[in-house]
Amino acid sequence: MSVAQAARIARRELRGGLRGFRIFLACLALGVAAIAAVGTVRASIAAGLAAEGAALLGGDAEVRFTYRYASEDERNWMNSIAETVSETVDFRSMAVVPNPDGDAERALTQVMGVDDPYPLIGRVQLDPDIDLDVALNGTDGLPGGVMQRVLADRLGLKPGDVFRLGVQDFVLGAVLERYPDDAGGGFSLGPRSIVRRVDLAQSGLLADGTLFESNYRLDLPDGADLAALEAEAEHRYRDTGLRWQDARNGAPGMTRFVDRIGAFLILVGLSGLAVGGVGVSAAVRAYLAGKTGVIATLKTLGATRNIIFQTYFIQIGVLTLVGVALGLILGVVIPLALAPVIAAQLPIPALFAVYPSVLVEAAIYGILTALIFTLWPLARAEEIKAATLFRDAFGSVRGLPALRYVIATLGLVGLLLAAAIWFSGTMFLTLWTAGGITGALILLVLAAMLARAVARQTRVWARGRPSLRSALAAIGDPGGETTSVVLSLGLGLAVLAAVGQIDGNLRNSIADELPDVAPSYFFVDIQPGQIDGFHERLNGDTGVSQVEAAPMLRGIITRINGQPAADVVGDHWVIQGDRGVTYAGALPDGTTLTEGAWWGEDYAGPPLISFSDEEAREMGLSIGDEITINILGRDIVATLASFREVHFETAGIGFVISMNPGALAGAPHSWIATVYAQEDAEAAILRDLAQAYPNITAIRVRDGIDRVVEVLSGIATATRYGAGATLLTGFLVLMGAAAAGERARTYESAVLKTLGASRARILGSFALRAALLGAAAGIVSLFAGILGGWAVSKFVMESDFTIIWGSALAIVVGGIVATLLAGLLFALRPLAARPAQILRARE
């Protein structure tokens, strides 16, 4: 019965419109919209990847081998299950364009050698729009090739021009726009070139030991059971290094990347909802404070506490649903409206549509957030007696609400965390985000209390300075807007500050620190017969400070102590794919053993392994363990003899696995080398080595760093957009706080005018108050952001941390500017009000 009565009263109350709830709705809608928009884009990309899995892969399934071709048995099995098999080879090389003066332009490229059936699914898009076969036919007796526009522009090539791979010349038949399997290859250091595999026979690029991958794409019969075929491949060739991938997940690396970035951005969106929650809570408090007379009347007419609570709970619930609905509409309409723009920027397909699961997720976040932040203001109304409701009861009630509401709030927070963990799939990041938001809110509340206390104490010292004294008095007022301003603006600025610090430290560690210690070039595919000449060219060069070289093979750890490696160490990165393997007789210079012993230079016993100490500890390995490594299709069972320090961060040569030379006797391999040289010597080194050994591939370290920075810049930009939405929500809450305080400022202005204060002095007092509050919010949020940035850099990314002062100062200035804008905007009407009219109304 009480619920029905409360519903009738609530319906009548809502007839008065949404006055006082605009900020409530805006904050809630913006937070929900941000989460829904990110979720819609993520779901659209996921749907595109799923729908175009075969096209992204280039076939219904793909079988991949590292640094070898399929054996006869493996080929026969693939031919038995597929209607057509396409074989391609993928490797890095240098594209060279000779100049008339004898010099040459060079650029790193990722080469794919294809056969006649390629592509099995989809079509290669070229400019001009011709078939791939036509482009690869070549002219004047030279084979053809295509390359991506960025590479052609870098080398100054146009269709019909000649370029060289190894010692083989090719004619550029067309510019490569898109190709079916261009999303499945993951991160690469160079743009793509495509030639026929048979035309590489005389290039000298695919000698024994060359670093390459062979890919076999399969056109399977209709209705083929992909899961069963994958299981058969795993059973037949578990220990040969065969890797299976199929159209169910045509671009797994891209899928994981999108999921992780999407999850992170949704957590940033939750930070925005937390900021909006502050505004929601403030709006509810202000609304209930304005309903004091109504509540008093209802209580004197016999309304119980439950009826009062239910009445306003229903009202807030209806408005919450309105705000969530608005947010969902915005979160869907914006991505759909921008779909052509977003799709044009993506290298992968995306199917933009309305995804109900995304809307449910965003709605759950919005509803739970609204409940968490409105329950206490609603519950505290129960503590107010009818006799005191006419005397600003809402401002006088202090302390916690009833225990049941405290427990309910904690339960809702736990439910929100559980939902975030469930939807994001990352407990670690979710708990870190929740802890950061909670810590920031606590810190900001304490900062607001400290600001009020300091303002009250320092007000005495401001005698003779009426503008400053008035500003300090307003800041120190317990019922003023200090807490709302510091909370609303501070949390948004804290998120932005943390993002700025993390982004700045990532850029510093990559762009500033690595080049100081990193080599100029990596050289790969050096044949054993070329390594002496390679050293001879560099040893006499005064511009070269250091050369490191080591033999390299690639192998896959398949078993540990006779058990499948994945069953022993889980999904550790070392067993995910192939790893570099080297060998050495004597202990290499600069190598530090942490446990075990190194084999002697003349050792001729069973195979032994030395393992990177850090990775071995993470995998739970012990001296004496047996490790099975598949190299070029052959299993080598070796005993773990020692652990050693490996420093990958130096960008030099570092191998997780090193073996004794006898263990790899007869295995075809190449050498890898790093060259540390002065910048003005780099061009001559590259020219001389490329002319002497055309098969060698040079990778400029700075180019690799630039590619990493480019990827990180995209991530940082997306994160800043999310933080910007959080900040916008905070600014809306700030505007709401300023609007709520407009009546108090009007009365204050009237009193000051009566006492002889000019408009300029009153405006100066308002501006000074806003600037001080903004500075307080900015400084506290800066401290919270720096602390959060340090925690993420130190414990999540395990990197060094330094304060990025440019970003830090911008946060403080931004806080001052934001509060000034809000404060001055809502100071115009108070300044224009006539004192007599205002003061008579307060009599």
PDB file of N, CA and C in Angstrom, residues 718-803:
ATOM      1  N   ALA A 718      43.563   7.715 -27.877  1.00  0.00           N
ATOM      2  CA  ALA A 718      42.272   7.133 -27.493  1.00  0.00           C
ATOM      3  C   ALA A 718      42.030   7.292 -25.999  1.00  0.00           C
ATOM      4  N   THR A 719      43.085   7.090 -25.207  1.00  0.00           N
ATOM      5  CA  THR A 719      42.951   7.217 -23.761  1.00  0.00           C
ATOM      6  C   THR A 719      42.657   8.658 -23.370  1.00  0.00           C
ATOM      7  N   ARG A 720      43.312   9.594 -24.048  1.00  0.00           N
ATOM      8  CA  ARG A 720      43.055  11.003 -23.732  1.00  0.00           C
ATOM      9  C   ARG A 720      41.616  11.394 -24.060  1.00  0.00           C
ATOM     10  N   TYR A 721      41.069  10.818 -25.132  1.00  0.00           N
ATOM     11  CA  TYR A 721      39.658  11.089 -25.439  1.00  0.00           C
ATOM     12  C   TYR A 721      38.762  10.614 -24.298  1.00  0.00           C
ATOM     13  N   GLY A 722      39.068   9.413 -23.787  1.00  0.00           N
ATOM     14  CA  GLY A 722      38.292   8.897 -22.659  1.00  0.00           C
ATOM     15  C   GLY A 722      38.436   9.786 -21.439  1.00  0.00           C
ATOM     16  N   ALA A 723      39.673  10.207 -21.150  1.00  0.00           N
ATOM     17  CA  ALA A 723      39.891  11.100 -20.009  1.00  0.00           C
ATOM     18  C   ALA A 723      39.219  12.451 -20.247  1.00  0.00           C
ATOM     19  N   GLY A 724      39.189  12.890 -21.523  1.00  0.00           N
ATOM     20  CA  GLY A 724      38.517  14.159 -21.843  1.00  0.00           C
ATOM     21  C   GLY A 724      37.031  14.093 -21.547  1.00  0.00           C
ATOM     22  N   ALA A 725      36.415  12.925 -21.836  1.00  0.00           N
ATOM     23  CA  ALA A 725      34.998  12.758 -21.511  1.00  0.00           C
ATOM     24  C   ALA A 725      34.779  12.824 -20.004  1.00  0.00           C
ATOM     25  N   THR A 726      35.713  12.229 -19.254  1.00  0.00           N
ATOM     26  CA  THR A 726      35.638  12.311 -17.790  1.00  0.00           C
ATOM     27  C   THR A 726      35.729  13.758 -17.322  1.00  0.00           C
ATOM     28  N   LEU A 727      36.650  14.503 -17.932  1.00  0.00           N
ATOM     29  CA  LEU A 727      36.829  15.902 -17.552  1.00  0.00           C
ATOM     30  C   LEU A 727      35.602  16.730 -17.917  1.00  0.00           C
ATOM     31  N   LEU A 728      34.997  16.443 -19.069  1.00  0.00           N
ATOM     32  CA  LEU A 728      33.785  17.162 -19.468  1.00  0.00           C
ATOM     33  C   LEU A 728      32.668  16.903 -18.468  1.00  0.00           C
ATOM     34  N   THR A 729      32.548  15.653 -18.011  1.00  0.00           N
ATOM     35  CA  THR A 729      31.555  15.348 -16.985  1.00  0.00           C
ATOM     36  C   THR A 729      31.824  16.145 -15.727  1.00  0.00           C
ATOM     37  N   GLY A 730      33.112  16.193 -15.338  1.00  0.00           N
ATOM     38  CA  GLY A 730      33.476  16.980 -14.156  1.00  0.00           C
ATOM     39  C   GLY A 730      33.129  18.447 -14.316  1.00  0.00           C
ATOM     40  N   PHE A 731      33.312  18.975 -15.525  1.00  0.00           N
ATOM     41  CA  PHE A 731      32.988  20.385 -15.755  1.00  0.00           C
ATOM     42  C   PHE A 731      31.478  20.606 -15.660  1.00  0.00           C
ATOM     43  N   LEU A 732      30.685  19.634 -16.133  1.00  0.00           N
ATOM     44  CA  LEU A 732      29.230  19.749 -15.987  1.00  0.00           C
ATOM     45  C   LEU A 732      28.827  19.760 -14.512  1.00  0.00           C
ATOM     46  N   VAL A 733      29.477  18.875 -13.728  1.00  0.00           N
ATOM     47  CA  VAL A 733      29.191  18.865 -12.295  1.00  0.00           C
ATOM     48  C   VAL A 733      29.590  20.198 -11.671  1.00  0.00           C
ATOM     49  N   LEU A 734      30.713  20.722 -12.121  1.00  0.00           N
ATOM     50  CA  LEU A 734      31.169  22.018 -11.630  1.00  0.00           C
ATOM     51  C   LEU A 734      30.151  23.113 -11.958  1.00  0.00           C
ATOM     52  N   MET A 735      29.615  23.077 -13.175  1.00  0.00           N
ATOM     53  CA  MET A 735      28.589  24.047 -13.555  1.00  0.00           C
ATOM     54  C   MET A 735      27.355  23.893 -12.680  1.00  0.00           C
ATOM     55  N   GLY A 736      27.016  22.635 -12.365  1.00  0.00           N
ATOM     56  CA  GLY A 736      25.879  22.410 -11.486  1.00  0.00           C
ATOM     57  C   GLY A 736      26.108  22.976 -10.105  1.00  0.00           C
ATOM     58  N   ALA A 737      27.315  22.801  -9.581  1.00  0.00           N
ATOM     59  CA  ALA A 737      27.631  23.354  -8.260  1.00  0.00           C
ATOM     60  C   ALA A 737      27.563  24.873  -8.292  1.00  0.00           C
ATOM     61  N   ALA A 738      28.085  25.462  -9.375  1.00  0.00           N
ATOM     62  CA  ALA A 738      28.038  26.919  -9.497  1.00  0.00           C
ATOM     63  C   ALA A 738      26.599  27.414  -9.607  1.00  0.00           C
ATOM     64  N   ALA A 739      25.778  26.674 -10.360  1.00  0.00           N
ATOM     65  CA  ALA A 739      24.371  27.060 -10.496  1.00  0.00           C
ATOM     66  C   ALA A 739      23.643  26.937  -9.165  1.00  0.00           C
ATOM     67  N   ALA A 740      23.957  25.868  -8.411  1.00  0.00           N
ATOM     68  CA  ALA A 740      23.305  25.679  -7.114  1.00  0.00           C
ATOM     69  C   ALA A 740      23.671  26.792  -6.141  1.00  0.00           C
ATOM     70  N   GLY A 741      24.876  27.350  -6.295  1.00  0.00           N
ATOM     71  CA  GLY A 741      25.304  28.415  -5.387  1.00  0.00           C
ATOM     72  C   GLY A 741      24.936  29.806  -5.858  1.00  0.00           C
ATOM     73  N   GLU A 742      24.200  29.885  -6.981  1.00  0.00           N
ATOM     74  CA  GLU A 742      23.878  31.201  -7.533  1.00  0.00           C
ATOM     75  C   GLU A 742      23.001  32.012  -6.575  1.00  0.00           C
ATOM     76  N   ARG A 743      22.050  31.354  -5.909  1.00  0.00           N
ATOM     77  CA  ARG A 743      21.160  32.072  -4.988  1.00  0.00           C
ATOM     78  C   ARG A 743      21.946  32.663  -3.827  1.00  0.00           C
ATOM     79  N   ALA A 744      22.909  31.850  -3.309  1.00  0.00           N
ATOM     80  CA  ALA A 744      23.715  32.350  -2.193  1.00  0.00           C
ATOM     81  C   ALA A 744      24.579  33.532  -2.639  1.00  0.00           C
ATOM     82  N   ARG A 745      25.120  33.463  -3.866  1.00  0.00           N
ATOM     83  CA  ARG A 745      25.951  34.568  -4.352  1.00  0.00           C
ATOM     84  C   ARG A 745      25.104  35.813  -4.610  1.00  0.00           C
ATOM     85  N   THR A 746      23.859  35.608  -5.001  1.00  0.00           N
ATOM     86  CA  THR A 746      22.975  36.764  -5.218  1.00  0.00           C
ATOM     87  C   THR A 746      22.740  37.504  -3.905  1.00  0.00           C
ATOM     88  N   TYR A 747      22.459  36.742  -2.851  1.00  0.00           N
ATOM     89  CA  TYR A 747      22.250  37.362  -1.535  1.00  0.00           C
ATOM     90  C   TYR A 747      23.534  38.044  -1.061  1.00  0.00           C
ATOM     91  N   GLU A 748      24.668  37.356  -1.256  1.00  0.00           N
ATOM     92  CA  GLU A 748      25.956  37.920  -0.834  1.00  0.00           C
ATOM     93  C   GLU A 748      26.237  39.217  -1.584  1.00  0.00           C
ATOM     94  N   SER A 749      25.952  39.224  -2.893  1.00  0.00           N
ATOM     95  CA  SER A 749      26.172  40.426  -3.693  1.00  0.00           C
ATOM     96  C   SER A 749      25.290  41.576  -3.212  1.00  0.00           C
ATOM     97  N   ALA A 750      24.050  41.255  -2.848  1.00  0.00           N
ATOM     98  CA  ALA A 750      23.139  42.301  -2.374  1.00  0.00           C
ATOM     99  C   ALA A 750      23.637  42.921  -1.074  1.00  0.00           C
ATOM    100  N   VAL A 751      24.113  42.089  -0.154  1.00  0.00           N
ATOM    101  CA  VAL A 751      24.629  42.601   1.118  1.00  0.00           C
ATOM    102  C   VAL A 751      25.853  43.472   0.881  1.00  0.00           C
ATOM    103  N   LEU A 752      26.783  42.988   0.026  1.00  0.00           N
ATOM    104  CA  LEU A 752      28.009  43.743  -0.232  1.00  0.00           C
ATOM    105  C   LEU A 752      27.709  45.073  -0.924  1.00  0.00           C
ATOM    106  N   LYS A 753      26.744  45.069  -1.832  1.00  0.00           N
ATOM    107  CA  LYS A 753      26.374  46.332  -2.483  1.00  0.00           C
ATOM    108  C   LYS A 753      25.797  47.318  -1.468  1.00  0.00           C
ATOM    109  N   THR A 754      24.981  46.792  -0.555  1.00  0.00           N
ATOM    110  CA  THR A 754      24.390  47.645   0.472  1.00  0.00           C
ATOM    111  C   THR A 754      25.460  48.286   1.343  1.00  0.00           C
ATOM    112  N   LEU A 755      26.557  47.525   1.568  1.00  0.00           N
ATOM    113  CA  LEU A 755      27.664  48.024   2.387  1.00  0.00           C
ATOM    114  C   LEU A 755      28.632  48.898   1.597  1.00  0.00           C
ATOM    115  N   GLY A 756      28.351  49.133   0.318  1.00  0.00           N
ATOM    116  CA  GLY A 756      29.154  50.055  -0.472  1.00  0.00           C
ATOM    117  C   GLY A 756      30.141  49.410  -1.425  1.00  0.00           C
ATOM    118  N   ALA A 757      30.135  48.100  -1.567  1.00  0.00           N
ATOM    119  CA  ALA A 757      31.086  47.442  -2.457  1.00  0.00           C
ATOM    120  C   ALA A 757      30.680  47.679  -3.908  1.00  0.00           C
ATOM    121  N   SER A 758      31.677  47.910  -4.758  1.00  0.00           N
ATOM    122  CA  SER A 758      31.411  48.097  -6.175  1.00  0.00           C
ATOM    123  C   SER A 758      31.256  46.746  -6.863  1.00  0.00           C
ATOM    124  N   ARG A 759      30.673  46.800  -8.068  1.00  0.00           N
ATOM    125  CA  ARG A 759      30.523  45.556  -8.830  1.00  0.00           C
ATOM    126  C   ARG A 759      31.890  44.927  -9.140  1.00  0.00           C
ATOM    127  N   ALA A 760      32.865  45.764  -9.438  1.00  0.00           N
ATOM    128  CA  ALA A 760      34.196  45.251  -9.757  1.00  0.00           C
ATOM    129  C   ALA A 760      34.790  44.510  -8.571  1.00  0.00           C
ATOM    130  N   ARG A 761      34.601  45.078  -7.362  1.00  0.00           N
ATOM    131  CA  ARG A 761      35.160  44.400  -6.183  1.00  0.00           C
ATOM    132  C   ARG A 761      34.430  43.088  -5.899  1.00  0.00           C
ATOM    133  N   ILE A 762      33.114  43.099  -6.082  1.00  0.00           N
ATOM    134  CA  ILE A 762      32.355  41.856  -5.861  1.00  0.00           C
ATOM    135  C   ILE A 762      32.768  40.801  -6.877  1.00  0.00           C
ATOM    136  N   LEU A 763      32.895  41.221  -8.145  1.00  0.00           N
ATOM    137  CA  LEU A 763      33.322  40.284  -9.177  1.00  0.00           C
ATOM    138  C   LEU A 763      34.724  39.767  -8.886  1.00  0.00           C
ATOM    139  N   GLY A 764      35.592  40.634  -8.405  1.00  0.00           N
ATOM    140  CA  GLY A 764      36.945  40.210  -8.056  1.00  0.00           C
ATOM    141  C   GLY A 764      36.934  39.172  -6.947  1.00  0.00           C
ATOM    142  N   SER A 765      36.030  39.357  -5.976  1.00  0.00           N
ATOM    143  CA  SER A 765      35.921  38.383  -4.888  1.00  0.00           C
ATOM    144  C   SER A 765      35.447  37.031  -5.412  1.00  0.00           C
ATOM    145  N   PHE A 766      34.423  37.070  -6.302  1.00  0.00           N
ATOM    146  CA  PHE A 766      33.935  35.820  -6.889  1.00  0.00           C
ATOM    147  C   PHE A 766      35.038  35.126  -7.699  1.00  0.00           C
ATOM    148  N   ALA A 767      35.781  35.916  -8.503  1.00  0.00           N
ATOM    149  CA  ALA A 767      36.845  35.347  -9.332  1.00  0.00           C
ATOM    150  C   ALA A 767      37.963  34.767  -8.472  1.00  0.00           C
ATOM    151  N   LEU A 768      38.311  35.485  -7.406  1.00  0.00           N
ATOM    152  CA  LEU A 768      39.377  35.009  -6.518  1.00  0.00           C
ATOM    153  C   LEU A 768      38.963  33.703  -5.846  1.00  0.00           C
ATOM    154  N   ARG A 769      37.695  33.638  -5.432  1.00  0.00           N
ATOM    155  CA  ARG A 769      37.186  32.403  -4.824  1.00  0.00           C
ATOM    156  C   ARG A 769      37.285  31.245  -5.806  1.00  0.00           C
ATOM    157  N   ALA A 770      36.854  31.482  -7.053  1.00  0.00           N
ATOM    158  CA  ALA A 770      36.901  30.418  -8.062  1.00  0.00           C
ATOM    159  C   ALA A 770      38.332  29.999  -8.347  1.00  0.00           C
ATOM    160  N   ALA A 771      39.250  30.982  -8.452  1.00  0.00           N
ATOM    161  CA  ALA A 771      40.642  30.653  -8.758  1.00  0.00           C
ATOM    162  C   ALA A 771      41.276  29.839  -7.641  1.00  0.00           C
ATOM    163  N   LEU A 772      40.997  30.207  -6.388  1.00  0.00           N
ATOM    164  CA  LEU A 772      41.566  29.465  -5.257  1.00  0.00           C
ATOM    165  C   LEU A 772      41.032  28.033  -5.219  1.00  0.00           C
ATOM    166  N   LEU A 773      39.730  27.883  -5.460  1.00  0.00           N
ATOM    167  CA  LEU A 773      39.166  26.531  -5.481  1.00  0.00           C
ATOM    168  C   LEU A 773      39.736  25.715  -6.645  1.00  0.00           C
ATOM    169  N   GLY A 774      39.874  26.360  -7.801  1.00  0.00           N
ATOM    170  CA  GLY A 774      40.447  25.663  -8.943  1.00  0.00           C
ATOM    171  C   GLY A 774      41.880  25.249  -8.707  1.00  0.00           C
ATOM    172  N   ALA A 775      42.651  26.149  -8.070  1.00  0.00           N
ATOM    173  CA  ALA A 775      44.040  25.808  -7.764  1.00  0.00           C
ATOM    174  C   ALA A 775      44.105  24.647  -6.784  1.00  0.00           C
ATOM    175  N   ALA A 776      43.216  24.665  -5.779  1.00  0.00           N
ATOM    176  CA  ALA A 776      43.201  23.563  -4.811  1.00  0.00           C
ATOM    177  C   ALA A 776      42.853  22.243  -5.494  1.00  0.00           C
ATOM    178  N   ALA A 777      41.804  22.277  -6.339  1.00  0.00           N
ATOM    179  CA  ALA A 777      41.418  21.053  -7.054  1.00  0.00           C
ATOM    180  C   ALA A 777      42.537  20.589  -7.976  1.00  0.00           C
ATOM    181  N   GLY A 778      43.186  21.529  -8.677  1.00  0.00           N
ATOM    182  CA  GLY A 778      44.253  21.168  -9.594  1.00  0.00           C
ATOM    183  C   GLY A 778      45.455  20.571  -8.887  1.00  0.00           C
ATOM    184  N   ILE A 779      45.844  21.166  -7.756  1.00  0.00           N
ATOM    185  CA  ILE A 779      47.023  20.667  -7.032  1.00  0.00           C
ATOM    186  C   ILE A 779      46.760  19.271  -6.473  1.00  0.00           C
ATOM    187  N   VAL A 780      45.580  19.085  -5.876  1.00  0.00           N
ATOM    188  CA  VAL A 780      45.268  17.770  -5.310  1.00  0.00           C
ATOM    189  C   VAL A 780      45.137  16.722  -6.409  1.00  0.00           C
ATOM    190  N   SER A 781      44.464  17.064  -7.504  1.00  0.00           N
ATOM    191  CA  SER A 781      44.323  16.111  -8.604  1.00  0.00           C
ATOM    192  C   SER A 781      45.669  15.814  -9.239  1.00  0.00           C
ATOM    193  N   LEU A 782      46.539  16.818  -9.268  1.00  0.00           N
ATOM    194  CA  LEU A 782      47.884  16.590  -9.797  1.00  0.00           C
ATOM    195  C   LEU A 782      48.626  15.575  -8.930  1.00  0.00           C
ATOM    196  N   PHE A 783      48.529  15.749  -7.635  1.00  0.00           N
ATOM    197  CA  PHE A 783      49.179  14.790  -6.723  1.00  0.00           C
ATOM    198  C   PHE A 783      48.608  13.387  -6.927  1.00  0.00           C
ATOM    199  N   ALA A 784      47.258  13.290  -7.028  1.00  0.00           N
ATOM    200  CA  ALA A 784      46.628  11.985  -7.241  1.00  0.00           C
ATOM    201  C   ALA A 784      47.020  11.399  -8.592  1.00  0.00           C
ATOM    202  N   GLY A 785      47.070  12.248  -9.626  1.00  0.00           N
ATOM    203  CA  GLY A 785      47.440  11.774 -10.955  1.00  0.00           C
ATOM    204  C   GLY A 785      48.881  11.301 -11.016  1.00  0.00           C
ATOM    205  N   ILE A 786      49.784  12.036 -10.378  1.00  0.00           N
ATOM    206  CA  ILE A 786      51.189  11.628 -10.343  1.00  0.00           C
ATOM    207  C   ILE A 786      51.327  10.299  -9.591  1.00  0.00           C
ATOM    208  N   LEU A 787      50.597  10.177  -8.483  1.00  0.00           N
ATOM    209  CA  LEU A 787      50.642   8.927  -7.722  1.00  0.00           C
ATOM    210  C   LEU A 787      50.112   7.763  -8.563  1.00  0.00           C
ATOM    211  N   GLY A 788      48.997   7.993  -9.273  1.00  0.00           N
ATOM    212  CA  GLY A 788      48.450   6.943 -10.123  1.00  0.00           C
ATOM    213  C   GLY A 788      49.379   6.605 -11.278  1.00  0.00           C
ATOM    214  N   GLY A 789      49.973   7.634 -11.904  1.00  0.00           N
ATOM    215  CA  GLY A 789      50.914   7.396 -12.988  1.00  0.00           C
ATOM    216  C   GLY A 789      52.131   6.624 -12.528  1.00  0.00           C
ATOM    217  N   TRP A 790      52.623   6.970 -11.327  1.00  0.00           N
ATOM    218  CA  TRP A 790      53.776   6.241 -10.765  1.00  0.00           C
ATOM    219  C   TRP A 790      53.419   4.774 -10.526  1.00  0.00           C
ATOM    220  N   ALA A 791      52.231   4.518  -9.967  1.00  0.00           N
ATOM    221  CA  ALA A 791      51.827   3.144  -9.667  1.00  0.00           C
ATOM    222  C   ALA A 791      51.724   2.316 -10.941  1.00  0.00           C
ATOM    223  N   VAL A 792      51.095   2.879 -11.986  1.00  0.00           N
ATOM    224  CA  VAL A 792      50.955   2.133 -13.239  1.00  0.00           C
ATOM    225  C   VAL A 792      52.324   1.900 -13.878  1.00  0.00           C
ATOM    226  N   SER A 793      53.166   2.936 -13.911  1.00  0.00           N
ATOM    227  CA  SER A 793      54.489   2.790 -14.521  1.00  0.00           C
ATOM    228  C   SER A 793      55.339   1.791 -13.759  1.00  0.00           C
ATOM    229  N   LYS A 794      55.254   1.843 -12.438  1.00  0.00           N
ATOM    230  CA  LYS A 794      56.141   1.015 -11.615  1.00  0.00           C
ATOM    231  C   LYS A 794      55.681  -0.434 -11.562  1.00  0.00           C
ATOM    232  N   PHE A 795      54.391  -0.652 -11.329  1.00  0.00           N
ATOM    233  CA  PHE A 795      53.908  -2.003 -11.041  1.00  0.00           C
ATOM    234  C   PHE A 795      53.246  -2.697 -12.232  1.00  0.00           C
ATOM    235  N   VAL A 796      52.669  -1.925 -13.154  1.00  0.00           N
ATOM    236  CA  VAL A 796      52.015  -2.528 -14.309  1.00  0.00           C
ATOM    237  C   VAL A 796      52.986  -2.633 -15.489  1.00  0.00           C
ATOM    238  N   MET A 797      53.658  -1.513 -15.791  1.00  0.00           N
ATOM    239  CA  MET A 797      54.576  -1.493 -16.936  1.00  0.00           C
ATOM    240  C   MET A 797      56.024  -1.768 -16.536  1.00  0.00           C
ATOM    241  N   GLU A 798      56.289  -1.777 -15.226  1.00  0.00           N
ATOM    242  CA  GLU A 798      57.623  -2.085 -14.706  1.00  0.00           C
ATOM    243  C   GLU A 798      58.684  -1.225 -15.372  1.00  0.00           C
ATOM    244  N   SER A 799      58.448   0.076 -15.412  1.00  0.00           N
ATOM    245  CA  SER A 799      59.396   1.014 -16.008  1.00  0.00           C
ATOM    246  C   SER A 799      59.678   2.136 -15.023  1.00  0.00           C
ATOM    247  N   ASP A 800      60.714   2.907 -15.312  1.00  0.00           N
ATOM    248  CA  ASP A 800      61.059   4.034 -14.455  1.00  0.00           C
ATOM    249  C   ASP A 800      60.010   5.136 -14.585  1.00  0.00           C
ATOM    250  N   PHE A 801      59.991   6.021 -13.584  1.00  0.00           N
ATOM    251  CA  PHE A 801      58.987   7.085 -13.583  1.00  0.00           C
ATOM    252  C   PHE A 801      59.643   8.416 -13.223  1.00  0.00           C
ATOM    253  N   THR A 802      59.362   9.420 -14.014  1.00  0.00           N
ATOM    254  CA  THR A 802      59.753  10.794 -13.702  1.00  0.00           C
ATOM    255  C   THR A 802      58.551  11.697 -13.940  1.00  0.00           C
ATOM    256  N   ILE A 803      58.435  12.736 -13.164  1.00  0.00           N
ATOM    257  CA  ILE A 803      57.285  13.637 -13.291  1.00  0.00           C
ATOM    258  C   ILE A 803      57.424  14.467 -14.562  1.00  0.00           C
TER     259      ILE A 803
END
